[in-house]
Every structure is written in structure tokens, then in C-alpha cells.
């Protein structure tokens, strides 16, 4: 069975600092995608970043980047220069030929 | 273009009543998903559609829950004889194909009194 594990229920970071959210997954598929979604208090789920498993290069989107370790099945999210608007629930997810499997989420607080 | 829309945005109902939640996916998206999210919790997968077919209904919590999709477009999630534990936000998402990036609607907050 495909699973996604986020071991940090809550994290906090000082404004302008860097924080890393961890995620591990398990799959038997060789071709798949990994995603990080953000859910602010408005509850609208927003895609933050995606990674294709066949790509060795880590994806980056402005202040957001991932550390994708395929052999270790690890997919962490790094947020640089944290901003107050980054405060949200972050969900890691994985997909292949089946619907996305989501982790339980990490609640990120940003301290001014 | 328009994103995923859901209606109503909020629904308050009495225990034992039936409710219908609607989802309008992005045009052309063949896959559609329903999730339940209890307060402060993660996403609980309920069901997904590939076209108008639901290959996997195992996530539905009980036989009081059902869903359908027509015209490879709008989907309705129906909860019969609602219970207080059904109170949650119900999120709908769609994607071009199963397993692809999902685009989420704003959700329906259901409160069962």
C-alpha cells in the first residue's frame, strides 16, 4: 500500500528564517509524482511545489525547494526567508497510477 | 479559466436529515475526488471518479454515503440520515488524469446539529 508519513505535526519558524518540513513515503511504483500542498486558514488547498520521480534535480519555486532522496523515499520541503503568509497546514502527497495519498499534515507557525 | 467550485459553501442540518453536496470540476478534468477533513485534521479520502465511474468506493465511511458523477462533469456527494460525526469540511478536487496534480475547491463546511 502507498503511504505518506509526515512526522512533524507542528513546526514554528521565525520570520525571515528557514524551515524544513519532512516527508517520507512508500510506493512500489517506479514512475510517480510528489507534491507539497499548502492549506491556509481560508482552507483553500494550494499546490506549492511538485517533483517528478524520474528527475534527479530538486524542484524549486521561488522561496520553496525540495530535497528529494529517491532511494530513501524522502521528500522534504524547505521554505527560505519565511513570511507571515507562509503560516498554514502543509500536506505532502504522492501519486502514481492511483489517486494522491496525503500525509496527515504539518502545521507551520511563523513568528514575527 | 474557472477553478473547482463547490456548493453550498456552508450547510447546517439537523441530525437524521439527508444532504447533497455539489462539485463542479475544471472543464476537461477526467478525474474527480472527494475528501473529508475534520477540524484540525488531515484529508480523509472518500472516493474518486475516472470519468463517470468510481473504481474505488472503499473510502466511503458507511452506506449512508454515496456519490455520483454525470457527463464527466458535476459530481454530487450525498449523505443520508446525517449524524453529528459527519460534521466536517468536504473537499472536492479534480485533475486532468488520475494521479496528476489536483486542483481543489473551497470546500463545503457541513454542520450536523
mmCIF file of C-alpha atoms in Angstrom:
data_model
loop_
_atom_site.group_PDB
_atom_site.id
_atom_site.type_symbol
_atom_site.label_atom_id
_atom_site.label_comp_id
_atom_site.label_asym_id
_atom_site.label_seq_id
_atom_site.Cartn_x
_atom_site.Cartn_y
_atom_site.Cartn_z
ATOM 1 C CA UNK A 1 0.000 0.000 0.000
ATOM 2 C CA UNK A 2 1.115 3.520 -0.700
ATOM 3 C CA UNK A 3 1.680 5.622 2.392
ATOM 4 C CA UNK A 4 2.914 9.108 3.186
ATOM 5 C CA UNK A 5 4.309 9.993 6.599
ATOM 6 C CA UNK A 6 4.799 13.482 7.983
ATOM 7 C CA UNK A 7 6.456 13.072 11.347
ATOM 8 C CA UNK A 8 6.172 16.689 12.483
ATOM 9 C CA UNK A 9 2.597 17.594 13.497
ATOM 10 C CA UNK A 10 3.674 21.161 14.275
ATOM 11 C CA UNK A 11 6.623 23.376 13.415
ATOM 12 C CA UNK A 12 7.449 27.007 14.018
ATOM 13 C CA UNK A 13 9.909 29.379 12.408
ATOM 14 C CA UNK A 14 10.988 32.943 12.941
ATOM 15 C CA UNK A 15 10.142 35.350 10.170
ATOM 16 C CA UNK A 16 12.944 35.534 7.571
ATOM 17 C CA UNK A 17 14.447 32.253 8.775
ATOM 18 C CA UNK A 18 14.496 28.882 7.023
ATOM 19 C CA UNK A 19 12.458 25.822 7.973
ATOM 20 C CA UNK A 20 12.368 22.277 6.630
ATOM 21 C CA UNK A 21 9.309 20.065 6.727
ATOM 22 C CA UNK A 22 9.912 16.352 6.422
ATOM 23 C CA UNK A 23 8.027 13.723 4.486
ATOM 24 C CA UNK A 24 8.652 10.077 3.734
ATOM 25 C CA UNK A 25 6.616 7.829 1.506
ATOM 26 C CA UNK A 26 6.342 4.266 0.409
ATOM 27 C CA UNK A 27 5.453 3.020 -3.035
ATOM 28 C CA UNK A 28 6.091 0.107 -5.323
ATOM 29 C CA UNK A 29 5.719 2.224 -8.430
ATOM 30 C CA UNK A 30 8.718 3.392 -10.402
ATOM 31 C CA UNK A 31 7.134 6.405 -12.021
ATOM 32 C CA UNK A 32 5.282 8.821 -9.799
ATOM 33 C CA UNK A 33 4.908 12.396 -8.666
ATOM 34 C CA UNK A 34 5.330 14.072 -5.327
ATOM 35 C CA UNK A 35 3.580 17.233 -4.222
ATOM 36 C CA UNK A 36 3.504 19.678 -1.357
ATOM 37 C CA UNK A 37 0.188 21.444 -0.783
ATOM 38 C CA UNK A 38 -0.463 24.392 1.495
ATOM 39 C CA UNK A 39 -3.749 24.965 3.295
ATOM 40 C CA UNK A 40 -4.013 28.395 4.947
ATOM 41 C CA UNK A 41 -6.807 29.224 7.425
ATOM 42 C CA UNK A 42 -9.046 30.030 4.455
ATOM 43 C CA UNK A 43 -8.936 26.219 3.902
ATOM 44 C CA UNK A 44 -8.212 26.563 0.164
ATOM 45 C CA UNK A 45 -5.644 23.918 -0.789
ATOM 46 C CA UNK A 46 -2.893 25.360 -2.954
ATOM 47 C CA UNK A 47 -0.118 23.498 -4.733
ATOM 48 C CA UNK A 48 3.274 24.686 -3.525
ATOM 49 C CA UNK A 49 5.664 22.520 -5.492
ATOM 50 C CA UNK A 50 5.836 19.263 -7.425
ATOM 51 C CA UNK A 51 8.578 16.773 -8.211
ATOM 52 C CA UNK A 52 8.666 14.105 -10.878
ATOM 53 C CA UNK A 53 10.331 10.981 -9.555
ATOM 54 C CA UNK A 54 12.359 10.434 -12.724
ATOM 55 C CA UNK A 55 14.039 13.820 -12.343
ATOM 56 C CA UNK A 56 17.153 13.865 -10.206
ATOM 57 C CA UNK A 57 17.218 17.630 -9.941
ATOM 58 C CA UNK A 58 15.361 19.004 -6.948
ATOM 59 C CA UNK A 59 12.399 21.226 -7.789
ATOM 60 C CA UNK A 60 12.427 24.869 -6.730
ATOM 61 C CA UNK A 61 9.735 27.534 -6.761
ATOM 62 C CA UNK A 62 11.000 30.888 -5.545
ATOM 63 C CA UNK A 63 11.483 30.512 -1.763
ATOM 64 C CA UNK A 64 10.340 26.890 -1.791
ATOM 65 C CA UNK A 65 12.590 23.975 -2.637
ATOM 66 C CA UNK A 66 12.616 20.261 -2.035
ATOM 67 C CA UNK A 67 15.230 17.715 -1.083
ATOM 68 C CA UNK A 68 14.202 14.604 -2.973
ATOM 69 C CA UNK A 69 16.028 11.434 -1.975
ATOM 70 C CA UNK A 70 14.502 8.704 -4.136
ATOM 71 C CA UNK A 71 16.379 5.782 -2.638
ATOM 72 C CA UNK A 72 15.427 6.857 0.859
ATOM 73 C CA UNK A 73 11.888 7.737 -0.269
ATOM 74 C CA UNK A 74 12.212 11.122 1.342
ATOM 75 C CA UNK A 75 10.751 14.383 0.086
ATOM 76 C CA UNK A 76 11.333 17.339 2.406
ATOM 77 C CA UNK A 77 10.218 20.919 1.808
ATOM 78 C CA UNK A 78 12.482 23.844 2.582
ATOM 79 C CA UNK A 79 10.995 27.293 2.988
ATOM 80 C CA UNK A 80 13.561 30.087 2.889
ATOM 81 C CA UNK A 81 13.064 33.642 4.118
ATOM 82 C CA UNK A 82 9.826 32.615 5.854
ATOM 83 C CA UNK A 83 6.985 35.091 5.711
ATOM 84 C CA UNK A 84 3.896 35.510 7.865
ATOM 85 C CA UNK A 85 1.796 34.382 4.912
ATOM 86 C CA UNK A 86 3.543 31.014 4.956
ATOM 87 C CA UNK A 87 1.682 30.077 8.119
ATOM 88 C CA UNK A 88 -0.560 27.167 7.159
ATOM 89 C CA UNK A 89 -1.005 23.416 7.177
ATOM 90 C CA UNK A 90 1.341 21.716 4.745
ATOM 91 C CA UNK A 91 0.480 18.361 3.227
ATOM 92 C CA UNK A 92 2.887 16.092 1.434
ATOM 93 C CA UNK A 93 1.370 13.809 -1.174
ATOM 94 C CA UNK A 94 2.354 11.132 -3.605
ATOM 95 C CA UNK A 95 0.732 9.758 -6.715
ATOM 96 C CA UNK A 96 1.300 7.267 -9.433
ATOM 97 C CA UNK A 97 -1.413 5.360 -11.212
ATOM 98 C CA UNK A 98 -3.712 5.802 -8.252
ATOM 99 C CA UNK A 99 -5.149 8.890 -6.578
ATOM 100 C CA UNK A 100 -2.982 11.064 -4.419
ATOM 101 C CA UNK A 101 -2.150 9.757 -0.982
ATOM 102 C CA UNK A 102 -1.766 12.543 1.575
ATOM 103 C CA UNK A 103 0.188 12.733 4.778
ATOM 104 C CA UNK A 104 -1.523 13.943 7.963
ATOM 105 C CA UNK A 105 -0.002 17.388 7.607
ATOM 106 C CA UNK A 106 2.361 19.713 9.427
ATOM 107 C CA UNK A 107 1.042 22.907 10.949
ATOM 108 C CA UNK A 108 3.580 25.689 10.396
ATOM 109 C CA UNK A 109 3.546 28.799 12.548
ATOM 110 C CA UNK A 110 5.585 31.852 11.598
ATOM 111 C CA UNK A 111 6.702 34.057 14.458
ATOM 112 C CA UNK A 112 7.107 37.757 13.788
ATOM 113 C CA UNK B 1 -10.365 29.633 -16.577
ATOM 114 C CA UNK B 2 -12.652 28.826 -13.681
ATOM 115 C CA UNK B 3 -11.394 26.642 -10.919
ATOM 116 C CA UNK B 4 -13.195 23.936 -8.998
ATOM 117 C CA UNK B 5 -16.369 25.172 -7.380
ATOM 118 C CA UNK B 6 -18.418 23.641 -4.605
ATOM 119 C CA UNK B 7 -21.844 24.390 -3.265
ATOM 120 C CA UNK B 8 -23.095 25.192 -0.789
ATOM 121 C CA UNK B 9 -20.114 26.735 0.984
ATOM 122 C CA UNK B 10 -21.788 26.076 4.325
ATOM 123 C CA UNK B 11 -24.568 23.710 5.282
ATOM 124 C CA UNK B 12 -26.223 23.344 8.640
ATOM 125 C CA UNK B 13 -28.614 20.448 9.023
ATOM 126 C CA UNK B 14 -30.382 18.507 11.696
ATOM 127 C CA UNK B 15 -29.405 15.008 12.662
ATOM 128 C CA UNK B 16 -31.235 12.471 10.521
ATOM 129 C CA UNK B 17 -31.693 14.701 7.503
ATOM 130 C CA UNK B 18 -30.180 13.980 4.083
ATOM 131 C CA UNK B 19 -27.746 16.410 2.453
ATOM 132 C CA UNK B 20 -26.335 16.811 -1.039
ATOM 133 C CA UNK B 21 -23.008 18.442 -1.718
ATOM 134 C CA UNK B 22 -22.117 19.542 -5.212
ATOM 135 C CA UNK B 23 -18.798 19.808 -7.001
ATOM 136 C CA UNK B 24 -18.124 21.383 -10.390
ATOM 137 C CA UNK B 25 -14.650 20.385 -11.582
ATOM 138 C CA UNK B 26 -12.407 22.171 -14.025
ATOM 139 C CA UNK B 27 -13.642 21.555 -17.552
ATOM 140 C CA UNK B 28 -11.780 18.708 -19.212
ATOM 141 C CA UNK B 29 -10.566 17.125 -15.995
ATOM 142 C CA UNK B 30 -11.368 13.434 -16.171
ATOM 143 C CA UNK B 31 -10.619 12.641 -12.545
ATOM 144 C CA UNK B 32 -12.600 13.948 -9.592
ATOM 145 C CA UNK B 33 -12.032 13.310 -5.901
ATOM 146 C CA UNK B 34 -13.903 13.775 -2.642
ATOM 147 C CA UNK B 35 -12.205 14.183 0.736
ATOM 148 C CA UNK B 36 -13.411 14.778 4.264
ATOM 149 C CA UNK B 37 -11.460 16.971 6.633
ATOM 150 C CA UNK B 38 -12.401 17.130 10.279
ATOM 151 C CA UNK B 39 -11.382 20.197 12.266
ATOM 152 C CA UNK B 40 -7.618 20.419 12.539
ATOM 153 C CA UNK B 41 -7.108 17.066 10.863
ATOM 154 C CA UNK B 42 -5.715 15.821 7.592
ATOM 155 C CA UNK B 43 -7.516 14.760 4.456
ATOM 156 C CA UNK B 44 -9.581 11.600 4.547
ATOM 157 C CA UNK B 45 -10.018 10.153 1.071
ATOM 158 C CA UNK B 46 -13.625 9.197 0.335
ATOM 159 C CA UNK B 47 -13.983 8.354 -3.343
ATOM 160 C CA UNK B 48 -12.682 9.209 -6.772
ATOM 161 C CA UNK B 49 -14.119 9.149 -10.277
ATOM 162 C CA UNK B 50 -12.404 8.298 -13.520
ATOM 163 C CA UNK B 51 -14.873 9.764 -15.976
ATOM 164 C CA UNK B 52 -18.266 8.834 -14.574
ATOM 165 C CA UNK B 53 -17.066 5.633 -12.955
ATOM 166 C CA UNK B 54 -15.919 5.197 -9.369
ATOM 167 C CA UNK B 55 -13.293 2.414 -9.351
ATOM 168 C CA UNK B 56 -12.739 2.581 -5.608
ATOM 169 C CA UNK B 57 -15.532 3.204 -3.121
ATOM 170 C CA UNK B 58 -13.719 1.701 -0.152
ATOM 171 C CA UNK B 59 -13.095 5.104 1.425
ATOM 172 C CA UNK B 60 -16.752 5.875 1.954
ATOM 173 C CA UNK B 61 -17.299 5.743 5.739
ATOM 174 C CA UNK B 62 -20.646 3.933 5.644
ATOM 175 C CA UNK B 63 -23.528 3.024 3.397
ATOM 176 C CA UNK B 64 -25.105 6.362 4.272
ATOM 177 C CA UNK B 65 -22.569 7.958 1.919
ATOM 178 C CA UNK B 66 -22.921 7.802 -1.838
ATOM 179 C CA UNK B 67 -21.608 9.781 -4.783
ATOM 180 C CA UNK B 68 -22.241 10.063 -8.444
ATOM 181 C CA UNK B 69 -20.834 11.916 -11.387
ATOM 182 C CA UNK B 70 -22.568 12.683 -14.641
ATOM 183 C CA UNK B 71 -21.387 13.915 -18.007
ATOM 184 C CA UNK B 72 -17.801 13.618 -16.800
ATOM 185 C CA UNK B 73 -18.540 16.866 -15.073
ATOM 186 C CA UNK B 74 -20.525 17.696 -11.969
ATOM 187 C CA UNK B 75 -20.461 15.338 -9.005
ATOM 188 C CA UNK B 76 -22.784 15.037 -6.045
ATOM 189 C CA UNK B 77 -21.909 13.578 -2.665
ATOM 190 C CA UNK B 78 -24.995 12.518 -0.742
ATOM 191 C CA UNK B 79 -25.094 11.774 2.961
ATOM 192 C CA UNK B 80 -28.274 10.148 4.186
ATOM 193 C CA UNK B 81 -29.546 10.258 7.768
ATOM 194 C CA UNK B 82 -26.749 12.590 8.822
ATOM 195 C CA UNK B 83 -25.052 12.079 12.164
ATOM 196 C CA UNK B 84 -23.109 14.556 14.270
ATOM 197 C CA UNK B 85 -19.854 12.789 13.420
ATOM 198 C CA UNK B 86 -20.447 13.716 9.771
ATOM 199 C CA UNK B 87 -19.694 17.339 10.651
ATOM 200 C CA UNK B 88 -16.600 18.307 8.697
ATOM 201 C CA UNK B 89 -15.370 20.169 5.650
ATOM 202 C CA UNK B 90 -15.898 18.199 2.455
ATOM 203 C CA UNK B 91 -13.341 18.996 -0.201
ATOM 204 C CA UNK B 92 -13.571 18.220 -3.877
ATOM 205 C CA UNK B 93 -10.653 18.184 -6.277
ATOM 206 C CA UNK B 94 -10.136 17.438 -9.944
ATOM 207 C CA UNK B 95 -7.178 16.543 -12.124
ATOM 208 C CA UNK B 96 -6.516 16.001 -15.806
ATOM 209 C CA UNK B 97 -5.904 12.329 -15.122
ATOM 210 C CA UNK B 98 -5.852 10.068 -12.102
ATOM 211 C CA UNK B 99 -2.673 10.610 -10.141
ATOM 212 C CA UNK B 100 -1.990 14.064 -11.534
ATOM 213 C CA UNK B 101 -1.846 17.378 -9.785
ATOM 214 C CA UNK B 102 -5.128 18.010 -8.047
ATOM 215 C CA UNK B 103 -6.913 21.344 -8.062
ATOM 216 C CA UNK B 104 -9.103 21.831 -5.037
ATOM 217 C CA UNK B 105 -12.392 23.567 -4.495
ATOM 218 C CA UNK B 106 -13.027 25.772 -1.461
ATOM 219 C CA UNK B 107 -14.920 23.047 0.334
ATOM 220 C CA UNK B 108 -18.335 22.719 1.947
ATOM 221 C CA UNK B 109 -18.493 23.045 5.704
ATOM 222 C CA UNK B 110 -21.168 20.685 6.983
ATOM 223 C CA UNK B 111 -22.511 21.079 10.489
ATOM 224 C CA UNK B 112 -24.920 18.489 11.837
ATOM 225 C CA UNK B 113 -26.811 19.655 14.909
#
